[in-house]
PDB file of C-alpha atoms and ligand atoms in Angstrom:
ATOM      1  CA  MET Q   1     -10.028 -24.327   6.147  1.00 84.00           C
ATOM      2  CA  GLU Q   2      -7.245 -24.146   3.816  1.00 85.00           C
ATOM      3  CA  ARG Q   3      -4.181 -25.653   2.749  1.00 91.00           C
ATOM      4  CA  LEU Q   4      -1.402 -25.516   5.441  1.00 94.00           C
ATOM      5  CA  ASP Q   5       1.435 -24.533   3.364  1.00 92.00           C
ATOM      6  CA  LYS Q   6      -0.818 -21.304   1.677  1.00 87.00           C
ATOM      7  CA  LEU Q   7      -1.732 -20.318   5.433  1.00 88.00           C
ATOM      8  CA  LEU Q   8       2.276 -20.217   6.045  1.00 90.00           C
ATOM      9  CA  ALA Q   9       3.076 -18.340   2.633  1.00 85.00           C
ATOM     10  CA  SER Q  10       0.200 -16.127   3.444  1.00 79.00           C
ATOM     11  CA  GLN Q  11       2.082 -14.672   6.910  1.00 79.00           C
ATOM     12  CA  GLY Q  12       4.525 -13.297   4.402  1.00 70.00           C
ATOM     13  CA  MET Q  13       7.532 -14.495   6.325  1.00 74.00           C
ATOM     14  CA  LEU Q  14       8.103 -17.478   4.154  1.00 82.00           C
ATOM     15  CA  SER Q  15       8.216 -18.024   0.662  1.00 81.00           C
ATOM     16  CA  ARG Q  16       6.150 -20.642  -1.369  1.00 83.00           C
ATOM     17  CA  ARG Q  17       9.371 -22.929  -1.905  1.00 88.00           C
ATOM     18  CA  GLU Q  18      10.580 -22.118   1.680  1.00 92.00           C
ATOM     19  CA  VAL Q  19       7.369 -22.842   2.781  1.00 93.00           C
ATOM     20  CA  LYS Q  20       7.556 -26.338   0.936  1.00 93.00           C
ATOM     21  CA  GLU Q  21      11.218 -27.531   2.165  1.00 95.00           C
ATOM     22  CA  LEU Q  22      10.383 -26.536   5.607  1.00 96.00           C
ATOM     23  CA  ILE Q  23       7.473 -28.881   5.397  1.00 97.00           C
ATOM     24  CA  ALA Q  24       9.374 -31.713   3.666  1.00 97.00           C
ATOM     25  CA  ARG Q  25      11.994 -31.293   6.002  1.00 97.00           C
ATOM     26  CA  GLY Q  26       9.531 -32.305   9.012  1.00 97.00           C
ATOM     27  CA  ARG Q  27       9.800 -28.518  10.386  1.00 96.00           C
ATOM     28  CA  VAL Q  28       6.704 -28.733  10.651  1.00 96.00           C
ATOM     29  CA  THR Q  29       4.148 -29.196  13.401  1.00 96.00           C
ATOM     30  CA  VAL Q  30       0.746 -28.728  14.104  1.00 96.00           C
ATOM     31  CA  ASP Q  31      -1.191 -29.683  16.987  1.00 96.00           C
ATOM     32  CA  GLY Q  32       2.724 -31.046  18.251  1.00 95.00           C
ATOM     33  CA  ARG Q  33       3.162 -33.783  15.681  1.00 97.00           C
ATOM     34  CA  VAL Q  34       5.182 -33.133  12.797  1.00 97.00           C
ATOM     35  CA  GLU Q  35       3.404 -32.402   9.316  1.00 97.00           C
ATOM     36  CA  LYS Q  36       4.570 -33.257   6.014  1.00 97.00           C
ATOM     37  CA  ARG Q  37       1.555 -33.047   3.952  1.00 96.00           C
ATOM     38  CA  PRO Q  38       0.982 -29.438   2.490  1.00 95.00           C
ATOM     39  CA  GLU Q  39      -2.065 -30.155   1.118  1.00 95.00           C
ATOM     40  CA  ARG Q  40      -3.243 -30.828   5.163  1.00 95.00           C
ATOM     41  CA  LYS Q  41      -6.431 -28.789   5.987  1.00 95.00           C
ATOM     42  CA  VAL Q  42      -6.406 -26.453   8.783  1.00 93.00           C
ATOM     43  CA  THR Q  43      -8.008 -23.331  10.174  1.00 89.00           C
ATOM     44  CA  GLY Q  44      -5.866 -21.764  11.685  1.00 85.00           C
ATOM     45  CA  GLU Q  45      -7.046 -22.221  15.463  1.00 87.00           C
ATOM     46  CA  GLU Q  46      -4.251 -25.460  15.608  1.00 93.00           C
ATOM     47  CA  GLN Q  47      -0.838 -24.530  17.583  1.00 94.00           C
ATOM     48  CA  ILE Q  48       1.480 -24.221  14.739  1.00 95.00           C
ATOM     49  CA  THR Q  49       5.420 -24.197  14.951  1.00 94.00           C
ATOM     50  CA  VAL Q  50       7.682 -23.373  12.022  1.00 94.00           C
ATOM     51  CA  ALA Q  51      11.204 -24.567  12.863  1.00 93.00           C
ATOM     52  CA  GLY Q  52      10.464 -24.966  16.330  1.00 93.00           C
ATOM     53  CA  GLU Q  53       9.078 -21.138  16.279  1.00 91.00           C
ATOM     54  CA  PRO Q  54       5.124 -20.951  17.539  1.00 93.00           C
ATOM     55  CA  LEU Q  55       2.782 -19.582  14.561  1.00 90.00           C
ATOM     56  CA  ARG Q  56       1.057 -16.103  15.364  1.00 84.00           C
ATOM     57  CA  VAL Q  57      -1.413 -16.516  12.254  1.00 83.00           C
ATOM     58  CA  GLN Q  58      -2.337 -12.888  11.337  1.00 78.00           C
ATOM     59  CA  ARG Q  59      -6.104 -12.920  10.592  1.00 79.00           C
ATOM     60  CA  THR Q  60      -5.928  -9.769   8.183  1.00 89.00           C
ATOM     61  CA  LEU Q  61      -3.543  -8.938   5.585  1.00 91.00           C
ATOM     62  CA  THR Q  62      -1.864  -5.642   4.294  1.00 94.00           C
ATOM     63  CA  LEU Q  63       0.245  -5.367   1.232  1.00 96.00           C
ATOM     64  CA  MET Q  64       2.330  -2.502   0.341  1.00 97.00           C
ATOM     65  CA  LEU Q  65       2.445  -2.355  -3.488  1.00 98.00           C
ATOM     66  CA  HIS Q  66       4.038  -0.558  -6.053  1.00 98.00           C
ATOM     67  CA  LYS Q  67       1.676   0.554  -8.520  1.00 98.00           C
ATOM     68  CA  PRO Q  68       2.821   0.344 -12.013  1.00 98.00           C
ATOM     69  CA  GLN Q  69       1.187   2.792 -14.599  1.00 98.00           C
ATOM     70  CA  GLY Q  70      -1.958   1.581 -16.309  1.00 98.00           C
ATOM     71  CA  TYR Q  71      -3.431  -0.237 -14.023  1.00 98.00           C
ATOM     72  CA  VAL Q  72      -7.130   1.360 -11.917  1.00 97.00           C
ATOM     73  CA  SER Q  73      -7.185   1.244  -7.854  1.00 95.00           C
ATOM     74  CA  ALA Q  74     -10.286  -0.552  -7.902  1.00 89.00           C
ATOM     75  CA  ALA Q  75     -11.638  -3.752  -6.859  1.00 85.00           C
ATOM     76  CA  ARG Q  76     -13.365  -4.596 -10.060  1.00 88.00           C
ATOM     77  CA  ASP Q  77     -13.809  -2.627 -13.186  1.00 91.00           C
ATOM     78  CA  ALA Q  78     -15.206  -3.584 -17.036  1.00 92.00           C
ATOM     79  CA  ARG Q  79     -12.828  -1.802 -19.057  1.00 94.00           C
ATOM     80  CA  ASP Q  80      -9.211  -1.790 -17.269  1.00 96.00           C
ATOM     81  CA  LYS Q  81      -6.503  -3.739 -15.437  1.00 97.00           C
ATOM     82  CA  THR Q  82      -7.005  -3.312 -11.843  1.00 97.00           C
ATOM     83  CA  VAL Q  83      -4.415  -3.335  -8.828  1.00 97.00           C
ATOM     84  CA  LEU Q  84      -5.326  -6.539  -7.585  1.00 96.00           C
ATOM     85  CA  GLU Q  85      -4.792  -8.269 -10.129  1.00 96.00           C
ATOM     86  CA  LEU Q  86      -0.900  -7.932  -9.614  1.00 96.00           C
ATOM     87  CA  VAL Q  87      -1.263  -9.572  -6.222  1.00 96.00           C
ATOM     88  CA  PRO Q  88       0.070 -13.009  -6.274  1.00 93.00           C
ATOM     89  CA  PRO Q  89      -2.285 -16.292  -5.271  1.00 88.00           C
ATOM     90  CA  GLU Q  90      -0.514 -16.752  -2.116  1.00 84.00           C
ATOM     91  CA  TYR Q  91      -2.043 -13.374  -0.919  1.00 89.00           C
ATOM     92  CA  ARG Q  92      -5.342 -13.144  -2.741  1.00 88.00           C
ATOM     93  CA  ARG Q  93      -8.487 -13.260  -0.281  1.00 82.00           C
ATOM     94  CA  LYS Q  94     -12.069 -12.206  -1.293  1.00 80.00           C
ATOM     95  CA  GLU Q  95     -11.988  -8.959   1.027  1.00 89.00           C
ATOM     96  CA  LEU Q  96      -8.617  -7.366  -0.350  1.00 93.00           C
ATOM     97  CA  PHE Q  97      -9.526  -3.739  -1.529  1.00 95.00           C
ATOM     98  CA  PRO Q  98      -7.537  -0.984  -2.521  1.00 95.00           C
ATOM     99  CA  ALA Q  99      -7.200   1.713   0.537  1.00 94.00           C
ATOM    100  CA  GLY Q 100      -7.182   4.707  -0.864  1.00 91.00           C
ATOM    101  CA  ARG Q 101      -7.017   5.505  -4.521  1.00 93.00           C
ATOM    102  CA  LEU Q 102      -4.042   6.341  -7.277  1.00 97.00           C
ATOM    103  CA  ASP Q 103      -5.270   7.596 -11.161  1.00 97.00           C
ATOM    104  CA  LYS Q 104      -4.508   4.790 -13.456  1.00 97.00           C
ATOM    105  CA  ASP Q 105      -0.898   7.283 -14.295  1.00 98.00           C
ATOM    106  CA  THR Q 106       0.008   7.442 -10.865  1.00 98.00           C
ATOM    107  CA  THR Q 107       3.086   5.207  -9.475  1.00 98.00           C
ATOM    108  CA  GLY Q 108       4.305   4.112  -6.191  1.00 98.00           C
ATOM    109  CA  LEU Q 109       2.787   3.287  -2.777  1.00 98.00           C
ATOM    110  CA  MET Q 110      -0.647   1.569  -2.370  1.00 98.00           C
ATOM    111  CA  ILE Q 111      -1.795   0.004   0.191  1.00 97.00           C
ATOM    112  CA  LEU Q 112      -4.086  -2.875  -0.145  1.00 97.00           C
ATOM    113  CA  THR Q 113      -5.658  -4.819   2.940  1.00 96.00           C
ATOM    114  CA  ASP Q 114      -8.872  -6.740   4.166  1.00 94.00           C
ATOM    115  CA  ASP Q 115      -8.564  -5.233   6.874  1.00 92.00           C
ATOM    116  CA  GLY Q 116     -11.679  -2.348   7.334  1.00 91.00           C
ATOM    117  CA  ALA Q 117     -10.872  -0.696  10.362  1.00 90.00           C
ATOM    118  CA  LEU Q 118      -7.338  -0.146   9.194  1.00 91.00           C
ATOM    119  CA  ALA Q 119      -8.767   1.385   5.983  1.00 92.00           C
ATOM    120  CA  HIS Q 120     -10.808   3.409   7.973  1.00 90.00           C
ATOM    121  CA  GLU Q 121      -8.155   5.217   9.885  1.00 88.00           C
ATOM    122  CA  ILE Q 122      -5.678   5.498   6.574  1.00 86.00           C
ATOM    123  CA  LEU Q 123      -8.218   6.625   4.894  1.00 86.00           C
ATOM    124  CA  ALA Q 124     -11.012   8.708   7.037  1.00 84.00           C
ATOM    125  CA  PRO Q 125     -10.461  12.932   6.538  1.00 78.00           C
ATOM    126  CA  LYS Q 126     -10.431  14.124   9.894  1.00 81.00           C
ATOM    127  CA  LYS Q 127      -7.341  11.611  10.269  1.00 82.00           C
ATOM    128  CA  HIS Q 128      -5.258  13.664   8.326  1.00 85.00           C
ATOM    129  CA  VAL Q 129      -2.653  10.807   7.601  1.00 90.00           C
ATOM    130  CA  PRO Q 130      -0.075  12.877   5.631  1.00 93.00           C
ATOM    131  CA  LYS Q 131       0.823  11.377   2.098  1.00 95.00           C
ATOM    132  CA  GLN Q 132       4.139  12.498  -0.350  1.00 97.00           C
ATOM    133  CA  TYR Q 133       4.188  12.594  -4.263  1.00 98.00           C
ATOM    134  CA  ARG Q 134       7.101  13.355  -6.488  1.00 98.00           C
ATOM    135  CA  VAL Q 135       5.669  15.561  -9.329  1.00 98.00           C
ATOM    136  CA  THR Q 136       6.522  16.296 -12.315  1.00 98.00           C
ATOM    137  CA  ILE Q 137       4.958  18.915 -14.580  1.00 98.00           C
ATOM    138  CA  ASP Q 138       5.402  20.571 -18.166  1.00 98.00           C
ATOM    139  CA  VAL Q 139       6.393  23.630 -16.782  1.00 98.00           C
ATOM    140  CA  PRO Q 140       8.958  25.545 -14.352  1.00 98.00           C
ATOM    141  CA  MET Q 141       8.255  24.816 -10.438  1.00 98.00           C
ATOM    142  CA  THR Q 142       8.177  28.299  -9.180  1.00 98.00           C
ATOM    143  CA  GLU Q 143       8.284  29.920  -5.082  1.00 97.00           C
ATOM    144  CA  GLU Q 144       4.959  31.526  -6.187  1.00 97.00           C
ATOM    145  CA  MET Q 145       3.409  27.532  -6.498  1.00 98.00           C
ATOM    146  CA  VAL Q 146       5.312  26.653  -3.137  1.00 98.00           C
ATOM    147  CA  ARG Q 147       3.498  29.904  -1.491  1.00 98.00           C
ATOM    148  CA  ARG Q 148      -0.036  29.381  -3.206  1.00 98.00           C
ATOM    149  CA  PHE Q 149      -0.116  25.560  -1.899  1.00 98.00           C
ATOM    150  CA  ALA Q 150       0.889  26.656   1.511  1.00 98.00           C
ATOM    151  CA  GLU Q 151      -1.791  29.162   1.342  1.00 97.00           C
ATOM    152  CA  GLY Q 152      -4.390  26.304   0.472  1.00 96.00           C
ATOM    153  CA  ILE Q 153      -5.448  26.365  -3.166  1.00 97.00           C
ATOM    154  CA  ARG Q 154      -9.057  27.145  -3.825  1.00 96.00           C
ATOM    155  CA  LEU Q 155     -10.853  24.328  -6.707  1.00 95.00           C
ATOM    156  CA  LYS Q 156     -14.498  24.013  -8.127  1.00 94.00           C
ATOM    157  CA  ASP Q 157     -15.178  21.815  -4.603  1.00 94.00           C
ATOM    158  CA  GLY Q 158     -13.987  24.338  -1.794  1.00 94.00           C
ATOM    159  CA  VAL Q 159     -10.238  25.221  -0.720  1.00 96.00           C
ATOM    160  CA  CYS Q 160      -7.533  22.295   0.292  1.00 95.00           C
ATOM    161  CA  ARG Q 161      -5.962  22.505   2.925  1.00 94.00           C
ATOM    162  CA  PRO Q 162      -2.412  23.823   3.412  1.00 96.00           C
ATOM    163  CA  ALA Q 163      -0.496  21.628   1.115  1.00 97.00           C
ATOM    164  CA  GLU Q 164       3.488  21.374   1.273  1.00 98.00           C
ATOM    165  CA  LEU Q 165       5.416  22.085  -1.686  1.00 98.00           C
ATOM    166  CA  THR Q 166       9.512  21.454  -1.955  1.00 98.00           C
ATOM    167  CA  LEU Q 167      11.255  22.390  -5.052  1.00 98.00           C
ATOM    168  CA  GLU Q 168      13.962  19.577  -6.064  1.00 97.00           C
ATOM    169  CA  GLY Q 169      14.271  19.946  -9.904  1.00 96.00           C
ATOM    170  CA  GLU Q 170      13.479  22.369 -12.447  1.00 98.00           C
ATOM    171  CA  HIS Q 171      10.134  20.558 -13.201  1.00 98.00           C
ATOM    172  CA  THR Q 172      10.170  18.210 -10.017  1.00 98.00           C
ATOM    173  CA  GLY Q 173       9.322  18.495  -6.723  1.00 98.00           C
ATOM    174  CA  VAL Q 174       7.705  17.042  -3.008  1.00 98.00           C
ATOM    175  CA  VAL Q 175       4.003  17.872  -2.281  1.00 98.00           C
ATOM    176  CA  THR Q 176       3.017  16.856   0.885  1.00 97.00           C
ATOM    177  CA  LEU Q 177      -1.087  16.632   1.364  1.00 96.00           C
ATOM    178  CA  ARG Q 178      -2.930  15.772   4.472  1.00 93.00           C
ATOM    179  CA  GLU Q 179      -6.371  15.038   2.235  1.00 91.00           C
ATOM    180  CA  GLY Q 180      -7.386  13.098  -0.895  1.00 89.00           C
ATOM    181  CA  ARG Q 181      -9.425  14.904  -3.345  1.00 92.00           C
ATOM    182  CA  TYR Q 182     -10.096  14.049  -6.560  1.00 92.00           C
ATOM    183  CA  HIS Q 183      -7.399  14.484  -9.191  1.00 96.00           C
ATOM    184  CA  GLN Q 184      -6.035  17.120  -6.380  1.00 97.00           C
ATOM    185  CA  ILE Q 185      -2.302  17.255  -7.408  1.00 98.00           C
ATOM    186  CA  LYS Q 186      -2.995  17.373 -11.029  1.00 98.00           C
ATOM    187  CA  ARG Q 187      -5.688  20.342 -10.411  1.00 98.00           C
ATOM    188  CA  MET Q 188      -3.595  22.135  -8.292  1.00 98.00           C
ATOM    189  CA  PHE Q 189      -1.163  22.194 -10.544  1.00 98.00           C
ATOM    190  CA  GLY Q 190      -3.599  23.174 -12.970  1.00 98.00           C
ATOM    191  CA  CYS Q 191      -4.858  26.579 -11.202  1.00 97.00           C
ATOM    192  CA  CYS Q 192      -0.777  27.233 -10.844  1.00 97.00           C
ATOM    193  CA  GLY Q 193      -0.522  27.190 -14.625  1.00 97.00           C
ATOM    194  CA  GLY Q 194       1.261  23.742 -14.936  1.00 98.00           C
ATOM    195  CA  THR Q 195       0.285  19.974 -16.119  1.00 98.00           C
ATOM    196  CA  VAL Q 196       1.451  17.415 -14.059  1.00 98.00           C
ATOM    197  CA  THR Q 197       3.519  14.657 -16.626  1.00 98.00           C
ATOM    198  CA  ALA Q 198       4.320  12.695 -13.466  1.00 98.00           C
ATOM    199  CA  LEU Q 199       2.681  11.699 -10.254  1.00 98.00           C
ATOM    200  CA  HIS Q 200       4.431   8.721  -8.282  1.00 98.00           C
ATOM    201  CA  ARG Q 201       3.378   8.170  -4.251  1.00 98.00           C
ATOM    202  CA  LEU Q 202       6.750   8.177  -2.022  1.00 98.00           C
ATOM    203  CA  SER Q 203       4.799   7.718   1.468  1.00 97.00           C
ATOM    204  CA  MET Q 204       1.732   7.648   3.545  1.00 95.00           C
ATOM    205  CA  GLY Q 205       1.978   8.367   7.279  1.00 92.00           C
ATOM    206  CA  ALA Q 206       5.591   7.751   8.424  1.00 94.00           C
ATOM    207  CA  LEU Q 207       5.664   4.858   5.935  1.00 96.00           C
ATOM    208  CA  ARG Q 208       8.028   5.220   2.762  1.00 97.00           C
ATOM    209  CA  LEU Q 209       7.360   2.803  -0.100  1.00 98.00           C
ATOM    210  CA  ASP Q 210      10.221   0.194  -0.286  1.00 97.00           C
ATOM    211  CA  GLU Q 211      12.758   0.630  -3.115  1.00 92.00           C
ATOM    212  CA  GLY Q 212      13.141  -2.706  -2.889  1.00 96.00           C
ATOM    213  CA  LEU Q 213       9.886  -2.999  -4.451  1.00 97.00           C
ATOM    214  CA  ALA Q 214       9.808  -3.230  -8.656  1.00 98.00           C
ATOM    215  CA  PRO Q 215       6.891  -1.820 -10.043  1.00 98.00           C
ATOM    216  CA  GLY Q 216       3.579  -4.048 -10.150  1.00 98.00           C
ATOM    217  CA  GLU Q 217       5.351  -5.997  -7.117  1.00 97.00           C
ATOM    218  CA  CYS Q 218       3.594  -6.007  -3.268  1.00 96.00           C
ATOM    219  CA  ARG Q 219       4.351  -7.534  -0.343  1.00 93.00           C
ATOM    220  CA  PRO Q 220       3.019  -7.855   3.041  1.00 91.00           C
ATOM    221  CA  LEU Q 221       3.850  -5.117   5.940  1.00 92.00           C
ATOM    222  CA  THR Q 222       5.850  -5.942   8.670  1.00 86.00           C
ATOM    223  CA  GLU Q 223       4.125  -4.988  12.194  1.00 80.00           C
ATOM    224  CA  GLU Q 224       6.735  -2.653  12.585  1.00 87.00           C
ATOM    225  CA  GLU Q 225       5.422  -0.807   8.874  1.00 92.00           C
ATOM    226  CA  LEU Q 226       1.955  -1.011  10.347  1.00 89.00           C
ATOM    227  CA  LEU Q 227       2.762   1.455  13.251  1.00 88.00           C
ATOM    228  CA  LEU Q 228       4.527   3.663  10.771  1.00 91.00           C
ATOM    229  CA  LEU Q 229       1.558   3.478   8.121  1.00 91.00           C
ATOM    230  CA  ARG Q 230      -0.879   4.544  11.185  1.00 86.00           C
ATOM    231  CA  ARG Q 231       1.477   7.436  12.079  1.00 84.00           C
ATOM    232  CA  GLN Q 232      -0.020  11.342  11.744  1.00 80.00           C
ATOM    233  CA  GLU Q 233       4.094  12.324  10.598  1.00 84.00           C
ATOM    234  CA  LEU Q 234       6.139  12.307   7.785  1.00 87.00           C
ATOM    235  CA  PRO Q 235       8.445   9.363   7.241  1.00 89.00           C
ATOM    236  CA  GLU Q 236      11.866  10.061   9.271  1.00 86.00           C
TER     237      GLU Q 236
HETATM  238  N1  LIG W 301      -3.493  13.239  -7.336  1.00 51.44           N
HETATM  239  C1  LIG W 301      -3.782  13.462  -7.744  1.00 51.44           C
HETATM  240  O1  LIG W 301      -4.104  14.044  -9.028  1.00 51.44           O
HETATM  241  N2  LIG W 301      -3.594  11.906  -8.614  1.00 51.44           N
HETATM  242  C2  LIG W 301      -3.365  11.132  -7.443  1.00 51.44           C
HETATM  243  O2  LIG W 301      -3.195   9.749  -8.656  1.00 51.44           O
HETATM  244  C3  LIG W 301      -3.089  11.509  -6.112  1.00 51.44           C
HETATM  245  C4  LIG W 301      -3.566  12.999  -5.871  1.00 51.44           C
END
């Protein structure tokens, strides 16, 4: 059982303030009756309407986070701040965990979810969901690096799948990976004589990071974005 206002806010369509206003104005009904008590306990099994529209309660929650530097992508850590500490109270759930890892100093798109099946779908090595990163290195990026990435760089733990590198500026490019090894991009550039100075994840599957999210902010994915995330294609 949880509070009615909390359940409504957790669905991601309305802010907590909007939920409070709608409840106060008698625009929320539970099992056919207007409910003006935000603290009313509900299970989510009730027939709930919001402003005349029936609510379909989503049982799982998947958030898009703009990860800032300085946070580790673990559910718990003895020393460092974790990405879960960035989640506002209305989206906090016991089972929420980061689907995939980014290094502490990497920024950009992270998915937090309590949906184990979804996490498996986007992370399973066999699925090859592409992930794009903007990378800056300390030396000029070269066509030779583009060629070596495309061939498959040999690391200590094996040969990487072919990766695309698109040069953007003298020191900057976009890398597309279809696997996820520990510190993979840093090690790949390391093999080519470069050190990564900035790394930012732009997309996972066909889902791009929402430019409107400031570092540290998160929001639930829309139904459409959930489909994009599962696609094994790059964003349009
Ligand atoms: N590759 C890295 O080296 N670090 C990341 O955080 C992601 C990909």
